XYZ file of C-alpha atoms in Angstrom:
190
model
C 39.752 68.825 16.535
C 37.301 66.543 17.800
C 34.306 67.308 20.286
C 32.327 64.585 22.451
C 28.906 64.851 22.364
C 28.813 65.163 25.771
C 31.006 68.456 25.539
C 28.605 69.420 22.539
C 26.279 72.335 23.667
C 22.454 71.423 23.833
C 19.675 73.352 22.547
C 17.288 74.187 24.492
C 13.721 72.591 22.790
C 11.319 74.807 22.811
C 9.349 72.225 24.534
C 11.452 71.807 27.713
C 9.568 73.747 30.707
C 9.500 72.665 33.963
C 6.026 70.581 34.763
C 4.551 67.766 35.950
C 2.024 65.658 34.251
C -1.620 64.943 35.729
C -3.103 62.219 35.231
C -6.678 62.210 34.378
C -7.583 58.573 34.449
C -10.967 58.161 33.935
C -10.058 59.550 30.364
C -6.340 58.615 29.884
C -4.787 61.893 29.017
C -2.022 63.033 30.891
C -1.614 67.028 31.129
C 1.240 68.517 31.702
C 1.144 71.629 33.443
C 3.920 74.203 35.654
C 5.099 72.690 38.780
C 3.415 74.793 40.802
C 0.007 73.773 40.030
C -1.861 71.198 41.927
C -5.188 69.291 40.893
C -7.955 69.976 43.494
C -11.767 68.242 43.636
C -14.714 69.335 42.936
C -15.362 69.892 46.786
C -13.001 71.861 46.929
C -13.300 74.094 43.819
C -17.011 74.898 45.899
C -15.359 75.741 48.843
C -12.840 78.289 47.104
C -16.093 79.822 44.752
C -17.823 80.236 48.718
C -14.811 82.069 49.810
C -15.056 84.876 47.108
C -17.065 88.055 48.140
C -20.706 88.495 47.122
C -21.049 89.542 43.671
C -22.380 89.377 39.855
C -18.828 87.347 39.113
C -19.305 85.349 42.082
C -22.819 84.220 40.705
C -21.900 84.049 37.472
C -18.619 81.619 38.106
C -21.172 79.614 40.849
C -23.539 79.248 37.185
C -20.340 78.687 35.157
C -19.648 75.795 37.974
C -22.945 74.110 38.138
C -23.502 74.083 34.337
C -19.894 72.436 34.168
C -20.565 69.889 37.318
C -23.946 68.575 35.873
C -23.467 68.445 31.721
C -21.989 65.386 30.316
C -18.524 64.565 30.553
C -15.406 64.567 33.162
C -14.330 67.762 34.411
C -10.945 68.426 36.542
C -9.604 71.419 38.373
C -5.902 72.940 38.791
C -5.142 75.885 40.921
C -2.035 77.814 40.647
C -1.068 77.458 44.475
C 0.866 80.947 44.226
C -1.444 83.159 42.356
C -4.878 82.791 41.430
C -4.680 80.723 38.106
C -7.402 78.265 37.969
C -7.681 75.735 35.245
C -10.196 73.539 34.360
C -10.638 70.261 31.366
C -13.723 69.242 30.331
C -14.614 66.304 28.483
C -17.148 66.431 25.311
C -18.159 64.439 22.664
C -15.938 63.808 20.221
C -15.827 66.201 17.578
C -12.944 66.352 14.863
C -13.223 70.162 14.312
C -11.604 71.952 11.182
C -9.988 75.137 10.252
C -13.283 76.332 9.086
C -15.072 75.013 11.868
C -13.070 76.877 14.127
C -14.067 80.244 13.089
C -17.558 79.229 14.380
C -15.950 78.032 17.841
C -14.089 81.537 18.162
C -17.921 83.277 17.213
C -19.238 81.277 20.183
C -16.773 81.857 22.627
C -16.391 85.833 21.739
C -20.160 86.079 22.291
C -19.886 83.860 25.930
C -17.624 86.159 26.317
C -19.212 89.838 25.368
C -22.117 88.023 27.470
C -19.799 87.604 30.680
C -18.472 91.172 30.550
C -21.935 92.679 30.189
C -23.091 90.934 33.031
C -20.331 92.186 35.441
C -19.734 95.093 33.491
C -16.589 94.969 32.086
C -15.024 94.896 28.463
C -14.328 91.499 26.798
C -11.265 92.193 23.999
C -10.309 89.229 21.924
C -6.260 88.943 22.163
C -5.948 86.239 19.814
C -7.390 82.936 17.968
C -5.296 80.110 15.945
C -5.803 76.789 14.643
C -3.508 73.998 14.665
C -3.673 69.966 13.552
C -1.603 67.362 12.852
C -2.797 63.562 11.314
C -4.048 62.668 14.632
C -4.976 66.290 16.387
C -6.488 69.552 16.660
C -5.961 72.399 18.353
C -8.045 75.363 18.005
C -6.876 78.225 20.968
C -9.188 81.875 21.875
C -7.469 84.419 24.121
C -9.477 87.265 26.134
C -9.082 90.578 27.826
C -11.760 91.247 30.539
C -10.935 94.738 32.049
C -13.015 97.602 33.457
C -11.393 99.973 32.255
C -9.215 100.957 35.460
C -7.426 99.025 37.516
C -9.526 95.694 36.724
C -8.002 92.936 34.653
C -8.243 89.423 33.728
C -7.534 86.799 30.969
C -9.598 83.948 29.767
C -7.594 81.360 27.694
C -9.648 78.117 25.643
C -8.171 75.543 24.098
C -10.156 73.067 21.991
C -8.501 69.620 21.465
C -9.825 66.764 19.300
C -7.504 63.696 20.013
C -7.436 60.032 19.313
C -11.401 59.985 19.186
C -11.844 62.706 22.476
C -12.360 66.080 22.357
C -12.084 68.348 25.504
C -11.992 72.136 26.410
C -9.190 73.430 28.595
C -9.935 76.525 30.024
C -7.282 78.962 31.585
C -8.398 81.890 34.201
C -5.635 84.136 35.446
C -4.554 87.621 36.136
C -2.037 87.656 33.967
C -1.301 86.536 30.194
C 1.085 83.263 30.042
C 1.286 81.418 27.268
C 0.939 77.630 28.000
C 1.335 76.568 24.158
C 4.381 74.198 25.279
C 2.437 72.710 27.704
C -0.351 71.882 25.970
C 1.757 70.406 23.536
C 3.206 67.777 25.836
C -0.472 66.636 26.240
C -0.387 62.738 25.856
C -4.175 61.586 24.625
C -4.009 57.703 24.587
C-alpha cells in the first residue's frame, strides 16, 4: 500500500492556536495573541480605568497605570473585546535572568502581590512559577489567585522574557485562568 502525504493525517502542533500577531514596532517584537484581542492606546486604556466604579482597585490599577505610563520603557495594551482580559508589555532594560535569578523575581512579584490583596482586601495564592531558556531566551512565568473568599475572583499572570538583548514583562489580568504558554511561544524578538 502506498499513502500520499497529502492523504497522511497531520498532527496537530501543540503550537497551532488561532491568533494574530501585533506588531510592536518601536521594539520589533511581534506578539502573537487570540484573535479576539485587539491592541488599544494609552488614551484609551484611561478612559476604560475612568469607567470602573470608585474603589481601592480602581486607585490602585489608576497607580499601577501611572507608574507604568511614566517609568522607562514602551508599554502596549490588549483587551480581550469579549470578556475583560487586559494585557499589557512593558519594555525594561535588558537583563539576561537565570534559573536562580528567577526565584528572586517570583519573591518580588508574590510580595507585589500579598501587597495588592491587602490593600483591597482580598487573598493573593500563588498558582504556579517555572523557568524556561533556550541559547537565545528566557522565560521565567508567576501565576496568581486574588479571591475574597466568596464570590470574588481574579488571576494575575507575568511573564518575564529576556530576548536577543531586550527584556520585557507581559502581564495577563483576567477572570479566568487560560494558559497562553503557546502564544507566548510564537513571540518573534528580532
Amino acid at each position: 500500500m502506498c499513502f500520499s502525504c497529502e492523504n497522511a493525517p497531520k498532527k496537530k502542533s501543540r503550537n497551532d492556536v488561532p491568533g494574530d500577531y501585533f506588531t510592536l514596532a518601536d521594539d520589533h517584537i511581534k506578539l502573537f495573541l487570540p484573535a479576539y484581542f485587539r491592541e488599544f492606546s494609552e488614551l484609551e486604556y484611561a478612559a476604560l480605568l475612568d469607567q470602573l466604579p470608585d474603589s481601592e482597585e480602581k486607585e490602585m490599577e489608576l497607580k499601577r497605570f501611572n507608574y507604568l505610563k511614566f517609568s522607562k520603557g514602551n508599554i502596549y495594551y490588549f483587551k480581550d473585546v469579549a470578556s475583560s482580559t487586559l494585557i499589557s508589555l512593558k519594555m525594561g532594560q535588558f537583563l539576561p535572568f537565570t534559573r536562580e535569578e528567577s526565584a528572586y523575581l517570583l519573591g518580588v512579584l508574590s510580595n507585589s502581590c500579598s501587597a495588592y490583596g491587602n490593600a483591597l482586601n482580598l487573598n493573593c495564592e500563588k498558582l504556579s512559577a517555572g523557568y524556561s531558556d533556550t541559547k537565545r531566551t528566557k522565560v521565567f512565568k508567576a501565576n496568581f489567585k486574588l479571591t475574597n473568599g466568596q464570590d470574588f475572583e481574579s488571576f494575575n499572570t507575568v511573564y518575564f522574557v529576556s530576548s536577543n538583548y531586550k527584556t520585557f514583562a507581559i502581564n495577563i489580568f483576567s477572570n479566568t485562568n487560560k494558559n497562553y504558554n503557546s502564544f507566548i511561544e510564537k513571540l518573534i524578538v528580532n
